[in-house]
């Protein structure tokens, strides 16, 4: 059985609870560690029935 290909888009909600940074050893810049929690995610899936047909110009 073949499944239809659908277009999906999603992401997550991350709440930062703190961060810690320190200088890199023997190089320039900093390392940063972020502390937090993922509190949710969302996913959008396009309904192919609502897809617009391309128009000719």
mmCIF file of N, CA, C and O in Angstrom:
data_model
loop_
_atom_site.group_PDB
_atom_site.id
_atom_site.type_symbol
_atom_site.label_atom_id
_atom_site.label_comp_id
_atom_site.label_asym_id
_atom_site.label_seq_id
_atom_site.Cartn_x
_atom_site.Cartn_y
_atom_site.Cartn_z
ATOM 1 N N UNK A 1 0.844 -1.187 0.000
ATOM 2 C CA UNK A 1 0.000 0.000 0.000
ATOM 3 C C UNK A 1 0.884 1.243 0.000
ATOM 4 O O UNK A 1 1.801 1.365 0.792
ATOM 5 N N UNK A 2 0.611 2.181 -0.897
ATOM 6 C CA UNK A 2 1.377 3.422 -0.979
ATOM 7 C C UNK A 2 0.685 4.511 -0.183
ATOM 8 O O UNK A 2 -0.530 4.665 -0.237
ATOM 9 N N UNK A 3 1.491 5.268 0.540
ATOM 10 C CA UNK A 3 0.939 6.393 1.297
ATOM 11 C C UNK A 3 1.078 7.660 0.476
ATOM 12 O O UNK A 3 2.030 7.824 -0.279
ATOM 13 N N UNK A 4 0.128 8.562 0.626
ATOM 14 C CA UNK A 4 0.231 9.857 -0.030
ATOM 15 C C UNK A 4 1.303 10.682 0.646
ATOM 16 O O UNK A 4 1.500 10.599 1.847
ATOM 17 N N UNK A 5 1.986 11.485 -0.153
ATOM 18 C CA UNK A 5 2.974 12.400 0.399
ATOM 19 C C UNK A 5 2.259 13.661 0.844
ATOM 20 O O UNK A 5 1.511 14.263 0.081
ATOM 21 N N UNK A 6 2.455 14.045 2.081
ATOM 22 C CA UNK A 6 1.848 15.266 2.594
ATOM 23 C C UNK A 6 2.939 16.213 3.045
ATOM 24 O O UNK A 6 4.039 15.792 3.388
ATOM 25 N N UNK A 7 2.634 17.482 3.034
ATOM 26 C CA UNK A 7 3.568 18.496 3.486
ATOM 27 C C UNK A 7 3.278 18.802 4.946
ATOM 28 O O UNK A 7 2.156 19.122 5.304
ATOM 29 N N UNK A 8 4.311 18.680 5.776
ATOM 30 C CA UNK A 8 4.168 18.961 7.201
ATOM 31 C C UNK A 8 5.214 19.982 7.623
ATOM 32 O O UNK A 8 6.303 20.036 7.073
ATOM 33 N N UNK A 9 4.854 20.762 8.607
ATOM 34 C CA UNK A 9 5.764 21.750 9.173
ATOM 35 C C UNK A 9 5.506 21.788 10.663
ATOM 36 O O UNK A 9 4.361 21.791 11.100
ATOM 37 N N UNK A 10 6.552 21.818 11.460
ATOM 38 C CA UNK A 10 6.353 21.842 12.902
ATOM 39 C C UNK A 10 7.550 22.411 13.622
ATOM 40 O O UNK A 10 8.594 22.659 13.036
ATOM 41 N N UNK A 11 7.375 22.600 14.892
ATOM 42 C CA UNK A 11 8.443 23.105 15.742
ATOM 43 C C UNK A 11 8.076 22.804 17.185
ATOM 44 O O UNK A 11 7.099 22.113 17.451
ATOM 45 N N UNK A 12 8.871 23.321 18.116
ATOM 46 C CA UNK A 12 8.600 23.074 19.525
ATOM 47 C C UNK A 12 8.736 24.358 20.316
ATOM 48 O O UNK A 12 9.318 25.333 19.841
ATOM 49 N N UNK A 13 8.175 24.347 21.511
ATOM 50 C CA UNK A 13 8.248 25.497 22.419
ATOM 51 C C UNK A 13 9.227 25.140 23.523
ATOM 52 O O UNK A 13 9.049 24.155 24.239
ATOM 53 N N UNK A 14 10.285 25.932 23.627
ATOM 54 C CA UNK A 14 11.344 25.706 24.613
ATOM 55 C C UNK A 14 11.388 26.897 25.556
ATOM 56 O O UNK A 14 11.451 28.036 25.106
ATOM 57 N N UNK A 15 11.308 26.645 26.861
ATOM 58 C CA UNK A 15 11.376 27.716 27.859
ATOM 59 C C UNK A 15 12.767 27.677 28.488
ATOM 60 O O UNK A 15 13.139 26.701 29.131
ATOM 61 N N UNK A 16 13.527 28.732 28.243
ATOM 62 C CA UNK A 16 14.875 28.820 28.802
ATOM 63 C C UNK A 16 14.793 29.117 30.299
ATOM 64 O O UNK A 16 14.048 29.987 30.731
ATOM 65 N N UNK A 17 15.561 28.371 31.087
ATOM 66 C CA UNK A 17 15.555 28.547 32.535
ATOM 67 C C UNK A 17 16.902 29.036 33.054
ATOM 68 O O UNK A 17 17.081 29.205 34.247
ATOM 69 N N UNK A 18 17.840 29.236 32.169
ATOM 70 C CA UNK A 18 19.139 29.760 32.563
ATOM 71 C C UNK A 18 20.192 29.371 31.554
ATOM 72 O O UNK A 18 19.978 28.555 30.673
ATOM 73 N N UNK A 19 21.365 29.990 31.701
ATOM 74 C CA UNK A 19 22.480 29.666 30.830
ATOM 75 C C UNK A 19 23.785 29.915 31.544
ATOM 76 O O UNK A 19 23.846 30.666 32.509
ATOM 77 N N UNK A 20 24.814 29.241 31.059
ATOM 78 C CA UNK A 20 26.140 29.380 31.644
ATOM 79 C C UNK A 20 27.130 29.468 30.492
ATOM 80 O O UNK A 20 27.064 28.686 29.546
ATOM 81 N N UNK A 21 28.028 30.433 30.556
ATOM 82 C CA UNK A 21 29.009 30.574 29.489
ATOM 83 C C UNK A 21 30.411 30.581 30.088
ATOM 84 O O UNK A 21 30.617 30.931 31.247
ATOM 85 N N UNK A 22 31.363 30.171 29.244
ATOM 86 C CA UNK A 22 32.760 30.224 29.656
ATOM 87 C C UNK A 22 33.606 30.399 28.417
ATOM 88 O O UNK A 22 33.202 30.038 27.311
ATOM 89 N N UNK A 23 34.789 30.964 28.582
ATOM 90 C CA UNK A 23 35.703 31.163 27.467
ATOM 91 C C UNK A 23 36.242 29.822 26.988
ATOM 92 O O UNK A 23 36.468 28.912 27.780
ATOM 93 N N UNK A 24 36.439 29.708 25.679
ATOM 94 C CA UNK A 24 37.018 28.498 25.117
ATOM 95 C C UNK A 24 38.503 28.431 25.461
ATOM 96 O O UNK A 24 39.189 29.445 25.521
ATOM 97 N N UNK A 25 39.003 27.251 25.661
ATOM 98 C CA UNK A 25 40.413 27.039 25.977
ATOM 99 C C UNK A 25 41.217 27.040 24.677
ATOM 100 O O UNK A 25 40.893 26.333 23.739
ATOM 101 N N UNK A 26 42.252 27.823 24.625
ATOM 102 C CA UNK A 26 43.188 27.887 23.492
ATOM 103 C C UNK A 26 42.531 28.343 22.182
ATOM 104 O O UNK A 26 43.014 28.013 21.109
ATOM 105 N N UNK A 27 41.428 29.075 22.227
ATOM 106 C CA UNK A 27 40.823 29.628 21.018
ATOM 107 C C UNK A 27 39.939 30.800 21.410
ATOM 108 O O UNK A 27 39.690 31.052 22.586
ATOM 109 N N UNK A 28 39.463 31.503 20.408
ATOM 110 C CA UNK A 28 38.618 32.655 20.695
ATOM 111 C C UNK A 28 37.159 32.233 20.787
ATOM 112 O O UNK A 28 36.757 31.200 20.273
ATOM 113 N N UNK A 29 36.351 33.035 21.440
ATOM 114 C CA UNK A 29 34.922 32.773 21.555
ATOM 115 C C UNK A 29 34.547 32.204 22.907
ATOM 116 O O UNK A 29 35.352 32.153 23.827
ATOM 117 N N UNK A 30 33.299 31.798 23.002
ATOM 118 C CA UNK A 30 32.774 31.255 24.250
ATOM 119 C C UNK A 30 31.929 30.013 23.972
ATOM 120 O O UNK A 30 31.354 29.865 22.909
ATOM 121 N N UNK A 31 31.853 29.145 24.967
ATOM 122 C CA UNK A 31 30.907 28.031 24.965
ATOM 123 C C UNK A 31 29.729 28.440 25.834
ATOM 124 O O UNK A 31 29.922 29.000 26.915
ATOM 125 N N UNK A 32 28.522 28.178 25.367
ATOM 126 C CA UNK A 32 27.328 28.527 26.129
ATOM 127 C C UNK A 32 26.478 27.274 26.299
ATOM 128 O O UNK A 32 26.200 26.568 25.337
ATOM 129 N N UNK A 33 26.101 26.997 27.524
ATOM 130 C CA UNK A 33 25.193 25.890 27.817
ATOM 131 C C UNK A 33 23.853 26.488 28.249
ATOM 132 O O UNK A 33 23.802 27.339 29.127
ATOM 133 N N UNK A 34 22.792 26.052 27.610
ATOM 134 C CA UNK A 34 21.443 26.547 27.906
ATOM 135 C C UNK A 34 20.701 25.487 28.707
ATOM 136 O O UNK A 34 20.691 24.319 28.354
ATOM 137 N N UNK A 35 20.053 25.923 29.776
ATOM 138 C CA UNK A 35 19.223 25.033 30.585
ATOM 139 C C UNK A 35 17.773 25.420 30.353
ATOM 140 O O UNK A 35 17.428 26.597 30.336
ATOM 141 N N UNK A 36 16.925 24.423 30.162
ATOM 142 C CA UNK A 36 15.522 24.721 29.935
ATOM 143 C C UNK A 36 14.705 23.464 29.773
ATOM 144 O O UNK A 36 15.163 22.358 30.046
ATOM 145 N N UNK A 37 13.489 23.667 29.307
ATOM 146 C CA UNK A 37 12.548 22.559 29.212
ATOM 147 C C UNK A 37 11.682 22.738 27.971
ATOM 148 O O UNK A 37 11.216 23.835 27.674
ATOM 149 N N UNK A 38 11.457 21.644 27.244
ATOM 150 C CA UNK A 38 10.507 21.654 26.140
ATOM 151 C C UNK A 38 9.115 21.478 26.738
ATOM 152 O O UNK A 38 8.854 20.512 27.443
ATOM 153 N N UNK A 39 8.242 22.444 26.473
ATOM 154 C CA UNK A 39 6.923 22.416 27.103
ATOM 155 C C UNK A 39 5.808 22.086 26.117
ATOM 156 O O UNK A 39 4.661 21.935 26.507
ATOM 157 N N UNK A 40 6.152 21.973 24.844
ATOM 158 C CA UNK A 40 5.120 21.616 23.877
ATOM 159 C C UNK A 40 5.691 21.595 22.475
ATOM 160 O O UNK A 40 6.816 22.001 22.234
ATOM 161 N N UNK A 41 4.906 21.074 21.561
ATOM 162 C CA UNK A 41 5.291 21.060 20.158
ATOM 163 C C UNK A 41 4.030 21.186 19.321
ATOM 164 O O UNK A 41 2.925 20.965 19.793
ATOM 165 N N UNK A 42 4.231 21.577 18.082
ATOM 166 C CA UNK A 42 3.090 21.689 17.190
ATOM 167 C C UNK A 42 3.479 21.161 15.815
ATOM 168 O O UNK A 42 4.638 21.162 15.431
ATOM 169 N N UNK A 43 2.479 20.698 15.108
ATOM 170 C CA UNK A 43 2.672 20.141 13.780
ATOM 171 C C UNK A 43 1.517 20.582 12.891
ATOM 172 O O UNK A 43 0.352 20.442 13.267
ATOM 173 N N UNK A 44 1.857 21.164 11.759
ATOM 174 C CA UNK A 44 0.851 21.558 10.776
ATOM 175 C C UNK A 44 0.970 20.629 9.580
ATOM 176 O O UNK A 44 2.068 20.370 9.094
ATOM 177 N N UNK A 45 -0.138 20.136 9.107
ATOM 178 C CA UNK A 45 -0.153 19.291 7.917
ATOM 179 C C UNK A 45 -1.128 19.910 6.924
ATOM 180 O O UNK A 45 -2.281 20.167 7.261
ATOM 181 N N UNK A 46 -0.647 20.145 5.702
ATOM 182 C CA UNK A 46 -1.483 20.775 4.693
ATOM 183 C C UNK A 46 -2.556 19.809 4.212
ATOM 184 O O UNK A 46 -2.290 18.653 3.932
ATOM 185 N N UNK A 47 -3.776 20.308 4.118
ATOM 186 C CA UNK A 47 -4.876 19.544 3.543
ATOM 187 C C UNK A 47 -4.780 19.699 2.025
ATOM 188 O O UNK A 47 -4.948 20.795 1.494
ATOM 189 N N UNK A 48 -4.461 18.615 1.334
ATOM 190 C CA UNK A 48 -4.258 18.681 -0.109
ATOM 191 C C UNK A 48 -5.498 19.170 -0.850
ATOM 192 O O UNK A 48 -5.393 19.715 -1.948
ATOM 193 N N UNK A 49 -6.679 18.995 -0.284
ATOM 194 C CA UNK A 49 -7.905 19.470 -0.928
ATOM 195 C C UNK A 49 -7.936 20.996 -1.021
ATOM 196 O O UNK A 49 -8.599 21.559 -1.878
ATOM 197 N N UNK A 50 -7.204 21.693 -0.136
ATOM 198 C CA UNK A 50 -7.185 23.158 -0.127
ATOM 199 C C UNK A 50 -6.018 23.733 -0.920
ATOM 200 O O UNK A 50 -5.851 24.941 -0.963
ATOM 201 N N UNK A 51 -5.224 22.884 -1.533
ATOM 202 C CA UNK A 51 -4.060 23.346 -2.256
ATOM 203 C C UNK A 51 -4.460 24.122 -3.502
ATOM 204 O O UNK A 51 -5.328 23.696 -4.260
ATOM 205 N N UNK A 52 -3.839 25.270 -3.701
ATOM 206 C CA UNK A 52 -4.130 26.099 -4.879
ATOM 207 C C UNK A 52 -3.376 25.550 -6.083
ATOM 208 O O UNK A 52 -2.241 25.114 -5.982
ATOM 209 N N UNK A 53 -4.019 25.623 -7.210
ATOM 210 C CA UNK A 53 -3.380 25.206 -8.466
ATOM 211 C C UNK A 53 -2.562 26.378 -8.998
ATOM 212 O O UNK A 53 -2.982 27.537 -8.920
ATOM 213 N N UNK A 54 -1.388 26.107 -9.553
ATOM 214 C CA UNK A 54 -0.586 27.206 -10.120
ATOM 215 C C UNK A 54 -1.317 27.849 -11.293
ATOM 216 O O UNK A 54 -2.015 27.182 -12.055
ATOM 217 N N UNK A 55 -1.171 29.154 -11.412
ATOM 218 C CA UNK A 55 -1.823 29.886 -12.503
ATOM 219 C C UNK A 55 -0.791 30.173 -13.574
ATOM 220 O O UNK A 55 0.384 30.419 -13.302
ATOM 221 N N UNK A 56 -1.233 30.165 -14.822
ATOM 222 C CA UNK A 56 -0.351 30.468 -15.944
ATOM 223 C C UNK A 56 -0.299 31.963 -16.122
ATOM 224 O O UNK A 56 -1.280 32.669 -15.957
ATOM 225 N N UNK A 57 0.875 32.461 -16.525
ATOM 226 C CA UNK A 57 1.046 33.913 -16.764
ATOM 227 C C UNK A 57 1.378 34.163 -18.186
ATOM 228 O O UNK A 57 1.958 33.458 -18.883
#
